[in-house]
Amino acid sequence: MTRGFKMLTFQAASLAAGAVLMSTISAMTKAAPAPAAAVSIDNFTFKAPVLTVKPGTMVTWTNGDDIPHTVVAKDGAFKSKVLDTGDRFSFTFAKPGQFGYFCSLHPHMTGTIIVKA
Ligand SMILES: [Cu+2]
């Protein structure tokens, strides 16, 4: 009688441990989306003007100005269309490095994405 009860307790405990392990694994797989970062465009300024991200990060620029802007890489790696108010542009930075960009309509507007592992 006592022995049977112990077995049952052991089974319940190992079931519980299994459930915890399973939920940990599913949390780990779920908690690994592609990293993302955001730059807003406000008052003719990229915010933040210098942004450091990990390789593989998708950076999304959103134009918060009433004026159209663009996001153009100095090395030509990416170039947005003209972004009207509320429009977005995204680019994924796969490799480490320092990537300068500017607005082709207002070239004094500049920013840098630093990709560092
Ligand atoms: Cu602009």
Tab-separated table of C-alpha atoms and ligand atoms in Angstrom, residues 41 44 46 67-70 103-107 109, ligand 1:
chain	number	residue	atom	x	y	z
A	41	ILE	CA	12.461	60.145	-38.043
A	44	PHE	CA	14.639	66.160	-39.672
A	46	PHE	CA	17.129	60.118	-37.142
A	67	ILE	CA	7.803	66.002	-44.606
A	68	PRO	CA	8.818	63.067	-46.828
A	69	HIS	CA	12.199	61.476	-46.111
A	70	THR	CA	14.266	58.577	-47.399
A	103	CYS	CA	18.166	61.092	-46.330
A	104	SER	CA	18.578	61.710	-50.043
A	105	LEU	CA	16.079	64.595	-49.892
A	106	HIS	CA	17.908	66.282	-46.998
A	107	PRO	CA	21.501	65.019	-47.124
A	109	MET	CA	20.222	64.157	-42.151
B	1	CU	CU	14.663	63.959	-45.270
